[in-house]
XYZ file of N, CA and C in Angstrom:
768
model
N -9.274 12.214 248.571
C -9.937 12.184 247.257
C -9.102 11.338 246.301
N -9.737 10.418 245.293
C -9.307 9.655 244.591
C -8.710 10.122 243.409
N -7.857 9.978 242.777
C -7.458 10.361 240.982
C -8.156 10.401 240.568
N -9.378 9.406 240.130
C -10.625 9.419 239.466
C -11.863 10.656 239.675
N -11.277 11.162 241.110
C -12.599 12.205 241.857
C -12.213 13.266 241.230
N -10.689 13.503 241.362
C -10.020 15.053 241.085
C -9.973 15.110 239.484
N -10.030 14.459 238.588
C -9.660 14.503 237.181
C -10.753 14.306 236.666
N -11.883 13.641 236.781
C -13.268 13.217 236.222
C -14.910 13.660 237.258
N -15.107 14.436 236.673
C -16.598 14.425 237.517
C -17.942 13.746 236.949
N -18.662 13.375 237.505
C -20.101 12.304 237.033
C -20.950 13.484 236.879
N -21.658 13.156 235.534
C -22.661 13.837 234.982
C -23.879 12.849 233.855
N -25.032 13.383 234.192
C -26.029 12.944 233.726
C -27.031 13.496 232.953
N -27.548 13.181 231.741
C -27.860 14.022 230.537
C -28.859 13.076 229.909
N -30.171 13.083 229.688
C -31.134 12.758 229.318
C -31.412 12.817 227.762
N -31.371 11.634 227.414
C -31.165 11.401 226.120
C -32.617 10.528 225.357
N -33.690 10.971 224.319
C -34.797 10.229 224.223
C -35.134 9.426 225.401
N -35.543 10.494 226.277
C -35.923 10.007 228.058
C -35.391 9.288 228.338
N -34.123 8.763 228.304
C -33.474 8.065 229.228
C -32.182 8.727 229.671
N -32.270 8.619 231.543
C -30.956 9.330 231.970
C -29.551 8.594 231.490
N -28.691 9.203 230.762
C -27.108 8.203 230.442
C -26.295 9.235 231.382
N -25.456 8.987 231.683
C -24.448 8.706 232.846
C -23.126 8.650 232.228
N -21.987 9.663 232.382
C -21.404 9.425 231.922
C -20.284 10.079 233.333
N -18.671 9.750 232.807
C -17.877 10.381 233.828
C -16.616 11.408 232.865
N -16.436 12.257 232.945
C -15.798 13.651 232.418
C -14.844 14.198 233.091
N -13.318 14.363 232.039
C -12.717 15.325 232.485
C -12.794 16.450 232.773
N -11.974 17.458 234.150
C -12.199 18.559 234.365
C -10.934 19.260 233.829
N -10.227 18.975 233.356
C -8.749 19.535 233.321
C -8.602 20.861 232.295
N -8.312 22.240 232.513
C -8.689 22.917 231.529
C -7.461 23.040 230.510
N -8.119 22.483 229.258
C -6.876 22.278 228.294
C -7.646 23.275 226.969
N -6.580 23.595 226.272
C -6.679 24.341 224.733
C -8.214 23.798 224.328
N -8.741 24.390 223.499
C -10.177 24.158 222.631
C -9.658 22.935 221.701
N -8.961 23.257 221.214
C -8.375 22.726 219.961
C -7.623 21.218 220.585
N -7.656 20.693 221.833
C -6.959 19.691 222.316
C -8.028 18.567 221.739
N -7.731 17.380 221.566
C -8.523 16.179 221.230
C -9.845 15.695 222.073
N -11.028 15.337 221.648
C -11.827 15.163 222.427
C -11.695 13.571 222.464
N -11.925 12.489 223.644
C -12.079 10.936 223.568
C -12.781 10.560 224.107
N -13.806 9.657 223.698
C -14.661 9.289 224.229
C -14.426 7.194 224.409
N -14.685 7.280 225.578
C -14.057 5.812 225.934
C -15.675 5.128 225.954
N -15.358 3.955 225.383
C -16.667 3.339 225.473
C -16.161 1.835 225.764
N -17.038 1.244 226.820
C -16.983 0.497 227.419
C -17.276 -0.917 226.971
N -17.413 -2.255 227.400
C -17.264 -3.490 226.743
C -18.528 -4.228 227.287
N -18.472 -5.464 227.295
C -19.558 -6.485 227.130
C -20.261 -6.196 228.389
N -21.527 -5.796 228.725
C -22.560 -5.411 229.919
C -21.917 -4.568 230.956
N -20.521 -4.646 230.709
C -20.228 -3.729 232.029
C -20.213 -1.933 231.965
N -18.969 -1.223 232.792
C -20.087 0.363 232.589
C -18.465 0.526 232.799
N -18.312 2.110 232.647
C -17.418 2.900 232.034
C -16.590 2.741 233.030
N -16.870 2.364 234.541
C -15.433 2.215 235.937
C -14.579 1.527 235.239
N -14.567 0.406 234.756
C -13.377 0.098 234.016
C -12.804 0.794 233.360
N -12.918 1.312 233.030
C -12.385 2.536 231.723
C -11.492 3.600 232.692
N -11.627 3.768 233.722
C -11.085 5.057 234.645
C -9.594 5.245 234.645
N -9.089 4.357 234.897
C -7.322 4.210 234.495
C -6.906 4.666 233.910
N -7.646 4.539 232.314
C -6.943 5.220 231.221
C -7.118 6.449 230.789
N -8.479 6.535 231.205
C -9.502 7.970 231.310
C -8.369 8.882 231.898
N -7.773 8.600 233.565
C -7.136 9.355 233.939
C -6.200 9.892 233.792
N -5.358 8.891 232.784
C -3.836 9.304 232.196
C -4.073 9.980 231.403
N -5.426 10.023 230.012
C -5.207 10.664 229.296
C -5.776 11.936 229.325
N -7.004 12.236 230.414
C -7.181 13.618 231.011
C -6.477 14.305 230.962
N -4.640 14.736 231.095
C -4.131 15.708 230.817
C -3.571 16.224 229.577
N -4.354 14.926 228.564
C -4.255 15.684 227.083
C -5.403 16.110 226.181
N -6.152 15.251 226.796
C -7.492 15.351 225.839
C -8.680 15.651 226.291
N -10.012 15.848 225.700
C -11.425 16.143 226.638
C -11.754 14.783 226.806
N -11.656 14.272 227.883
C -12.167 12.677 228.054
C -14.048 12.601 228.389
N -14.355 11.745 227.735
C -16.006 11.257 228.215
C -15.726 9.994 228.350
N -16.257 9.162 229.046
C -16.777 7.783 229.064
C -18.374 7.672 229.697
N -18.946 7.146 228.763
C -20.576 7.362 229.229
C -20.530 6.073 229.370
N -21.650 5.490 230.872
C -22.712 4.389 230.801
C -23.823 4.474 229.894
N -23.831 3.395 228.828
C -24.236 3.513 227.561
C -25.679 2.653 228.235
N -26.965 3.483 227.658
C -28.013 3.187 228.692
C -28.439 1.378 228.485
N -28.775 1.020 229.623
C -29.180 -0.578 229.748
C -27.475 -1.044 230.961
N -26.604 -0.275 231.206
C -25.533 -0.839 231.912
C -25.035 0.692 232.882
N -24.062 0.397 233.697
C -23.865 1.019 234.571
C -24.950 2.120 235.576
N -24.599 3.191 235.776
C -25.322 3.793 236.250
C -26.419 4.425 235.349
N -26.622 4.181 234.123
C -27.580 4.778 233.116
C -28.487 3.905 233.091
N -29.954 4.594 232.873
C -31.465 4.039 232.721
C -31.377 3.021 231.886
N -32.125 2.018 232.568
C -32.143 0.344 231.715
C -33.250 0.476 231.479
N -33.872 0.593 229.930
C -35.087 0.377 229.255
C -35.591 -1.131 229.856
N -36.985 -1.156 229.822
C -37.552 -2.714 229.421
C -36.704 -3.464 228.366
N -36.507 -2.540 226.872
C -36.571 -3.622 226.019
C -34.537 -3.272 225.813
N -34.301 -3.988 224.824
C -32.826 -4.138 224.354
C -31.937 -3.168 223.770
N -31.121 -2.376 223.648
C -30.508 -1.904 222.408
C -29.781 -2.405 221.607
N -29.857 -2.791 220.356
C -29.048 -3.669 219.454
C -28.147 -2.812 219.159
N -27.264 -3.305 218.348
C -26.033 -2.481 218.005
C -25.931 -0.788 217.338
N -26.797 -1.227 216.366
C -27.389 0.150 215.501
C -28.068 1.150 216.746
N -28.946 0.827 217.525
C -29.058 1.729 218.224
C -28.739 2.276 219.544
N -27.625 1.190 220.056
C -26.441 1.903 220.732
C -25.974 2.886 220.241
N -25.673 2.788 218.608
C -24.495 3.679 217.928
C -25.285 5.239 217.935
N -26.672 4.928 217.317
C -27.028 5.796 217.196
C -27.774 6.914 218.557
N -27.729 6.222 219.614
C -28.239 7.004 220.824
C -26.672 7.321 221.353
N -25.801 6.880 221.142
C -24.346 7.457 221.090
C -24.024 9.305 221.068
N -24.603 8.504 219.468
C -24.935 9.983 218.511
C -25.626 10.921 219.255
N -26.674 10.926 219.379
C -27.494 11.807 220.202
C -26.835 12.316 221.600
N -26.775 11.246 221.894
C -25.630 11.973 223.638
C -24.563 12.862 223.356
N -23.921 12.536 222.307
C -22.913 13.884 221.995
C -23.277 15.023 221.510
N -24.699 14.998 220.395
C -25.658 16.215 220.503
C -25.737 17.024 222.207
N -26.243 16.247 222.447
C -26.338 16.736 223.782
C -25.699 17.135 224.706
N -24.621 16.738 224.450
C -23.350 17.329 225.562
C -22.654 18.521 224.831
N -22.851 18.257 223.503
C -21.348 19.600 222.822
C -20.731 18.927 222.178
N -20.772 17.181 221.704
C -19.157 17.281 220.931
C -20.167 17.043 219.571
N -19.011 17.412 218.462
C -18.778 17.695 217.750
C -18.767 16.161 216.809
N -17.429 15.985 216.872
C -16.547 14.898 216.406
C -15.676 14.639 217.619
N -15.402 13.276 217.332
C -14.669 12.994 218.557
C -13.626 11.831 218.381
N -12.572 11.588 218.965
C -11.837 10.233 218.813
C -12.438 9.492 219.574
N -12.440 7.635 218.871
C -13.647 6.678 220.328
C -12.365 5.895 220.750
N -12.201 5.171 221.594
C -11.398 4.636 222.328
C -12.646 3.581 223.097
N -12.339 1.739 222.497
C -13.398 1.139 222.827
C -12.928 -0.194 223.124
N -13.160 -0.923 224.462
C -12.435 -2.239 224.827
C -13.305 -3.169 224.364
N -13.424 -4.237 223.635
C -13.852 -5.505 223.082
C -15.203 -5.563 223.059
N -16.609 -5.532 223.144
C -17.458 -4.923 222.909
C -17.516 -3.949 222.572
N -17.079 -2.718 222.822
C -17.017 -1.997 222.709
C -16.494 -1.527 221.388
N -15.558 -1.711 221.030
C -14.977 -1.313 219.490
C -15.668 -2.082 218.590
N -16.737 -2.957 218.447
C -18.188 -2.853 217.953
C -19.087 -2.192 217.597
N -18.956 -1.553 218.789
C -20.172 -0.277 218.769
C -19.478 0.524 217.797
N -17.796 0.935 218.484
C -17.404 2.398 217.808
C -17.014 1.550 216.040
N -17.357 0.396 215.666
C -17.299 0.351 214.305
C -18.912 0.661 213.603
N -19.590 0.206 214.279
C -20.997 0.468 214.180
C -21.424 1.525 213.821
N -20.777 2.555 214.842
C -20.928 4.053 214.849
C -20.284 4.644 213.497
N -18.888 4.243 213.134
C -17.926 4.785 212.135
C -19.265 4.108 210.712
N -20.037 3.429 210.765
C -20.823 3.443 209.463
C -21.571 4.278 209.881
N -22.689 4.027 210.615
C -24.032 5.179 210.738
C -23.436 6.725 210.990
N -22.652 6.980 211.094
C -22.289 8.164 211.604
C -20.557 8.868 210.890
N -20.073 8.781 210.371
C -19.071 8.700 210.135
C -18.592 10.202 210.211
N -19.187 10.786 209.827
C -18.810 12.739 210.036
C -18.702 12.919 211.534
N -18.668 11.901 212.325
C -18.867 12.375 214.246
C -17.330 11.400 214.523
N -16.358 10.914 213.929
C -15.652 10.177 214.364
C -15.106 10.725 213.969
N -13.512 11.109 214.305
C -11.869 11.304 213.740
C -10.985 10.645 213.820
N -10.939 9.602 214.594
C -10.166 8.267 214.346
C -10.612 7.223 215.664
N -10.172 6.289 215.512
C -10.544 5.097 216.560
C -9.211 4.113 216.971
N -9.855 4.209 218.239
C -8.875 3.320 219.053
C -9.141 1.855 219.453
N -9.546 0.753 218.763
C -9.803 -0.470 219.223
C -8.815 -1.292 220.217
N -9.099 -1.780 221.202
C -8.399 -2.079 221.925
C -8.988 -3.781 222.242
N -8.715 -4.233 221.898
C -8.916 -6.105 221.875
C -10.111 -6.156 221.302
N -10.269 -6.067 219.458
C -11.683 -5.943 219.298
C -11.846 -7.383 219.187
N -13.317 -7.260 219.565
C -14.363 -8.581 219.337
C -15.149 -8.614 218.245
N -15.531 -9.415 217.770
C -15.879 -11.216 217.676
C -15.073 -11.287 216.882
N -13.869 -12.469 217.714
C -12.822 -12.951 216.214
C -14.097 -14.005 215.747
N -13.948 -13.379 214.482
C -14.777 -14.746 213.130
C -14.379 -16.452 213.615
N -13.697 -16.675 213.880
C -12.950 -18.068 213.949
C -13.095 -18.444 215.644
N -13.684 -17.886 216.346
C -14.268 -18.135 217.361
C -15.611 -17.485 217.813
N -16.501 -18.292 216.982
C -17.415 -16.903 217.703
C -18.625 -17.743 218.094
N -18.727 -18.375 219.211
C -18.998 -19.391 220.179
C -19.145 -18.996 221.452
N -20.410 -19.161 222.327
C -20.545 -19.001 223.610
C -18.967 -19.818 224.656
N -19.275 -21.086 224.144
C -18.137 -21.621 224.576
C -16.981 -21.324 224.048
N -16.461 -21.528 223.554
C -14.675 -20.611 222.925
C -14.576 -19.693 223.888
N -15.555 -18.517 223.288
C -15.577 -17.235 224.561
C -15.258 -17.267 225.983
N -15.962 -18.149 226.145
C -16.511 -18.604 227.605
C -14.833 -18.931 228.249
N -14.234 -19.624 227.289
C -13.245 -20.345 227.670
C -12.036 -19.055 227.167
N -12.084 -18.747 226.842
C -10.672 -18.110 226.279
C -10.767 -17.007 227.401
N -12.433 -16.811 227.919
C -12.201 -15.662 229.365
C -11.799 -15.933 230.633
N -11.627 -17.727 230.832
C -10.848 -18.033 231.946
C -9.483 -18.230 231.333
N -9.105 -18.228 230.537
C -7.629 -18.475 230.065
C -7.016 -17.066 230.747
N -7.850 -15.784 230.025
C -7.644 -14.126 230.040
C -7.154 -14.292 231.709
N -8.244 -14.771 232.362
C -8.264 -14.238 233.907
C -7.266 -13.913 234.653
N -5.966 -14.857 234.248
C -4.876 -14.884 235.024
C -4.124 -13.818 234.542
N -4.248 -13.282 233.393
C -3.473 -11.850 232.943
C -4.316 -10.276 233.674
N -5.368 -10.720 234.461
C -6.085 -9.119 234.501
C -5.579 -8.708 236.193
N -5.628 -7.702 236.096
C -5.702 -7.374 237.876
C -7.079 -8.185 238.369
N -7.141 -8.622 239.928
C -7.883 -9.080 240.395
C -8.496 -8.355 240.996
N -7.934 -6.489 240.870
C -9.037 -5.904 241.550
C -10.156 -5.558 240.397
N -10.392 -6.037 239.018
C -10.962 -5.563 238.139
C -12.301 -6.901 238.125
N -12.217 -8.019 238.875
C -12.946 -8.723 238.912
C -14.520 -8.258 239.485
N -14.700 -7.792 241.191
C -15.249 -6.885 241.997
C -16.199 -5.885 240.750
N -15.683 -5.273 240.191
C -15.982 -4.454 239.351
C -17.046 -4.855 238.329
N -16.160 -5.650 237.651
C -17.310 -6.413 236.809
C -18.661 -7.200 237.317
N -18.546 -7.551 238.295
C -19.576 -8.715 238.591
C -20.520 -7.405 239.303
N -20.340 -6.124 239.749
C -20.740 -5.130 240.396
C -21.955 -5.383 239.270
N -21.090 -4.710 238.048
C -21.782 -4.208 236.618
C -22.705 -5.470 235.864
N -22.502 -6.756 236.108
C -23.184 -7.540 235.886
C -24.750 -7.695 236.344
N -24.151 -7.292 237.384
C -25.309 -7.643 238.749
C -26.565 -6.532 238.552
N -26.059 -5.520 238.466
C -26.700 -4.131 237.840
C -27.077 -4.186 236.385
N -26.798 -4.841 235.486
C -27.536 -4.760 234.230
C -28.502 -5.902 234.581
N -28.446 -7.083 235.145
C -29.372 -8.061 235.069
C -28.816 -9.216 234.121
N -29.662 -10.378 234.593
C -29.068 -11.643 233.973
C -29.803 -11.852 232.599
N -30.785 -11.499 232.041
C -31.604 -11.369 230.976
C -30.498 -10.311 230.092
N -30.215 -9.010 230.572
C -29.649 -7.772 230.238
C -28.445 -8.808 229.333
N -27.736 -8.989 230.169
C -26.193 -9.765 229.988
C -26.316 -11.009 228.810
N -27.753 -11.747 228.948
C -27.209 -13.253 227.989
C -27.467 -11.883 226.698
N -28.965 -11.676 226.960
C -29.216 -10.869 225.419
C -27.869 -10.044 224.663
N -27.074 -9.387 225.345
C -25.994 -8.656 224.661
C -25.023 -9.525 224.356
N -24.951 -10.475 224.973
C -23.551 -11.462 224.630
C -24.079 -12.385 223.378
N -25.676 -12.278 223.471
C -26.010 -12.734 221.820
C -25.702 -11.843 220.733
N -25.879 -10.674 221.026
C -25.785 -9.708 220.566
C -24.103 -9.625 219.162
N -23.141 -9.450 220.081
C -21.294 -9.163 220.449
C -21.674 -10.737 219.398
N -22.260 -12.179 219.678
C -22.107 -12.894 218.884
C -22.354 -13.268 217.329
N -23.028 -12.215 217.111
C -23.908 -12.293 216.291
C -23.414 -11.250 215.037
N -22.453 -10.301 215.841
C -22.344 -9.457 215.356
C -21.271 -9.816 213.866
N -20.961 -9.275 212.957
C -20.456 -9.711 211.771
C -19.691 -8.441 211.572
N -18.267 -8.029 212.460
C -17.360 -6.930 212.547
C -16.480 -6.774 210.905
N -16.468 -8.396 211.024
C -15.506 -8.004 209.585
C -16.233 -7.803 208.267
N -17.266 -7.946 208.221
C -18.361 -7.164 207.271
C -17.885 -5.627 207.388
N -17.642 -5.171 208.177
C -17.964 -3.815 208.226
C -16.562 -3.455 208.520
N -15.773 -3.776 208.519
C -14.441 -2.946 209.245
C -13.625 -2.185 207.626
N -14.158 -2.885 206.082
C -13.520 -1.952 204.949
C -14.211 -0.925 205.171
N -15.602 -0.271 205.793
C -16.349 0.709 206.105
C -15.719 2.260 206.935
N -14.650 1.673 207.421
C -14.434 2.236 208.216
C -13.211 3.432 208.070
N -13.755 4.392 207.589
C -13.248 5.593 207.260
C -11.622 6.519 207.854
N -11.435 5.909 208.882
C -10.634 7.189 209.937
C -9.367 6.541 210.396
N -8.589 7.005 210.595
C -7.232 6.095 210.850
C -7.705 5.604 212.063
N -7.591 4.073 212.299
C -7.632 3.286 213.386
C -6.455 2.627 213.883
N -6.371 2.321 215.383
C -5.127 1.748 215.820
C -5.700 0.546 216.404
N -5.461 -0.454 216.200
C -5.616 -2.001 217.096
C -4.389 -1.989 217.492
N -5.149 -2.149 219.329
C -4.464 -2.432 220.387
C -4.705 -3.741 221.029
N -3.817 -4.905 220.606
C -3.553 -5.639 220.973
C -2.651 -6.127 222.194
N -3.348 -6.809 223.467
C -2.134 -7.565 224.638
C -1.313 -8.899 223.965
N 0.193 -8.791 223.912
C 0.421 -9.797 223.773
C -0.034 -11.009 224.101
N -0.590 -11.328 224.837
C -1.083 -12.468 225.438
C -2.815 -12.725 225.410
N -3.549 -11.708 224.767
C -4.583 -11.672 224.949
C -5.108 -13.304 224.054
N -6.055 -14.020 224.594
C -6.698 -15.664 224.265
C -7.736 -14.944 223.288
N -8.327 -14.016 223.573
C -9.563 -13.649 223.210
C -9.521 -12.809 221.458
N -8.255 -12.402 221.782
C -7.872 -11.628 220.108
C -6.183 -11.963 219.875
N -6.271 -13.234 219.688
C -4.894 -13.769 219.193
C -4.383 -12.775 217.885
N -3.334 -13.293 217.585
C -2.242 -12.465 217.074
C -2.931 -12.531 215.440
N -3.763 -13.704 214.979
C -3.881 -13.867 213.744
C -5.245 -12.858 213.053
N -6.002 -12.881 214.625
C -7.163 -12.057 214.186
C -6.723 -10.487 213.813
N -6.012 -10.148 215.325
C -5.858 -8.806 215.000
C -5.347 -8.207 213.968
N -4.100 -9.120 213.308
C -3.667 -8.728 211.760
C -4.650 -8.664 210.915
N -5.433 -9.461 210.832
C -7.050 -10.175 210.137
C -8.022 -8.304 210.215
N -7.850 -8.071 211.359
C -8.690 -6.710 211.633
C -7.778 -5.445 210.883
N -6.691 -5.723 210.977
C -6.024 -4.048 210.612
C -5.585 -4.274 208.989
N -5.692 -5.698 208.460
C -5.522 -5.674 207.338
C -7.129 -5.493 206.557
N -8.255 -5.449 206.725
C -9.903 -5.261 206.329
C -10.035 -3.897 206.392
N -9.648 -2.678 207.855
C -9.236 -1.138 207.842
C -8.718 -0.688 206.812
N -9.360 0.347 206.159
C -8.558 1.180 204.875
C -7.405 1.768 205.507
N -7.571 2.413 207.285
C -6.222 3.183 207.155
C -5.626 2.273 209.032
N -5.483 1.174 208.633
C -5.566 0.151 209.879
C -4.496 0.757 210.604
N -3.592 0.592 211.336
C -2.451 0.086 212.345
C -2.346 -0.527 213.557
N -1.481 -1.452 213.932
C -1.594 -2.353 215.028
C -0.615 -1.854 216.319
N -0.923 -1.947 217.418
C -0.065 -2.152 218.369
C -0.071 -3.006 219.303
N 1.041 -3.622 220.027
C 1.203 -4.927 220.636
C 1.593 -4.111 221.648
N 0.935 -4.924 223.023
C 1.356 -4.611 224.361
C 1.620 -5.731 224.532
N 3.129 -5.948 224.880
C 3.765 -7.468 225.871
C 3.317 -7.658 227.000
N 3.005 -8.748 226.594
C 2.336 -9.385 228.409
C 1.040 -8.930 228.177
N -0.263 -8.280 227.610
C -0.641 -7.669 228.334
C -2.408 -8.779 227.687
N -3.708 -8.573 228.644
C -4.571 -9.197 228.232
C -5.588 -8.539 227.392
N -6.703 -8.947 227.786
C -7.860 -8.484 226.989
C -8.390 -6.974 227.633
N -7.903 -6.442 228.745
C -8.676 -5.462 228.983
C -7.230 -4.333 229.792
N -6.534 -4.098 228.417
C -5.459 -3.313 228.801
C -5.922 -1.888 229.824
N -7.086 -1.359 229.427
C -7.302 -0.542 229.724
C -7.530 0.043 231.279
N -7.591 -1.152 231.910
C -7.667 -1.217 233.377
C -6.539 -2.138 234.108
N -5.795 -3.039 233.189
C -4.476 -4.057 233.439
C -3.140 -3.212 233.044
N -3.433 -2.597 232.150
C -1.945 -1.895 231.569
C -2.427 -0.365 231.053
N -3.174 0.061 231.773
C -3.361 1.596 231.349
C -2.235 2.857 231.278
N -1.256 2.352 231.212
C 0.296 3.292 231.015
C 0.296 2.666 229.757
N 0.832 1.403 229.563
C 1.362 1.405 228.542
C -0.434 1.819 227.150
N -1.292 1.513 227.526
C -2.539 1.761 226.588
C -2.458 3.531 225.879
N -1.757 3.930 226.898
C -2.537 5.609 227.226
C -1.143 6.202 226.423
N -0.235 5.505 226.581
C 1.085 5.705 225.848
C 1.159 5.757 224.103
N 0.492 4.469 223.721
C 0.474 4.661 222.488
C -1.040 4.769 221.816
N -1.867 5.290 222.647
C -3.035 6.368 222.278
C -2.608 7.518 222.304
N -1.740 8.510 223.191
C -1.326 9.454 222.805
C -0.089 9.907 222.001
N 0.420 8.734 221.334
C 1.360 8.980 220.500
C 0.853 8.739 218.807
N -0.507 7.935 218.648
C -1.421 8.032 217.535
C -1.878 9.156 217.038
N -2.759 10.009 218.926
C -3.375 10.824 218.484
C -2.582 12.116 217.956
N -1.539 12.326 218.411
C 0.062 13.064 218.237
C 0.362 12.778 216.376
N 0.532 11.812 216.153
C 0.736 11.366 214.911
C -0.482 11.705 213.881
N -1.610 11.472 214.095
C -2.741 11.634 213.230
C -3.562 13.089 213.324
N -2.746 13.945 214.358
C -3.330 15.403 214.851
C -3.952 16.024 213.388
């Protein structure tokens, strides 16, 4: 049995008729321990996320849901735009039990969970951005395009497999539409919005959220802070999930 088998079990929960999919810690910890919910990045589904999921299972209530249209969760005909990602978010945690929750979200992803911190803001207790997207000063199919073969050589190569899995499974329509989406999106509009102590987690080396943006992001946060992982790329969370899980649980420790 895998780390991922023994620490997380798959569960599925029907949300405005659509099945979402999510994967859950089993670990029995205090009531009062932190709940996190990991949310996942550009078309792909929460397996990436498992690394970190697993380290931090022995502190917190971990969720990572396939947010429906990607992974193992029901792909509508039509699209979910940002607003109603956030808000069928919302509803899935109706549905499961939480409450409020800390989000923990890799580059698409900490989109959504800024998205969410407006429409929703009484359901968040702080946020974990981890290489957020769209830097303003690149926000170009091509730039993108290019700064993700620059990334490549910093990620594990077993995280490649993975992605193209999750590609393949949302569909090629699925994938351009959201990457219009992530482009379109206008983060730094909204990031003075954002209520809850946040940490940007930055890879030293990441192409995709250079050093100027991420200051750019935690200085727009009312209650910002930054952290730098050396060496590390755009998708710490599956490349450097020790050091990620390290100073997520020394935030959430700090901001208890």
């Amino acid at each position: 049995m895998s780390l991922s088998e023994e620490k997380l079990q798959r569960q599925y929960t029907i949300v405005d008729g659509l099945s979402i999919h999510d994967r859950r810690s089993t670990e029995a910890l205090p009531e009062d321990a932190p709940t996190v919910i990991l949310i996942h990045g550009l078309v792909v589904s929460s397996r990436y996320m498992m690394p970190t999921a697993e380290l931090l299972a022995p502190v917190a209530h971990v969720y990572a849901p396939d947010l429906p249209g990607y992974g193992e969760s029901d792909k509508p005909d039509y699209l979910l735009e940002l607003p109603e990602l956030a808000d069928i978010l919302c509803k899935w945690m109706d549905a499961v039990g939480i409450e409020r929750a800390t989000m923990l979200g890799n580059s698409f992803g900490c989109q959504i969970i800024v998205e969410f911190a407006i429409r929703h803001p009484h359901r968040i207790e702080r946020a974990v951005l981890q290489g957020p997207t769209m830097n303003r000063h690149a926000r170009t199919f091509g730039q993108q395009l290019w700064q993700l073969i620059l990334d490549s050589r910093l990620e594990d190569p077993s995280q490649a497999p993975i992605q193209a899995y999750d590609y393949w499974q949302a569909g090629l329509l699925r994938a351009v539409c959201t990457i219009q989406i992530a482009l379109a999106d206008r983060i730094e509009a909204k990031l003075p919005d954002v209520k809850v102590p946040t940490l940007v987690v930055r890879g030293g080396e990441d192409p995709l959220v250079p050093q100027y943006w991420a200051e750019e992001v935690v200085e727009l946060l009312p209650q910002g802070q930054l952290a730098i992982i050396p060496g590390g790329g755009h998708t710490l969370n599956y490349s450097a999930p020790v050091e990620l899980s390290r100073v997520t649980k020394a935030f959430l420790e700090a901001t208890q």
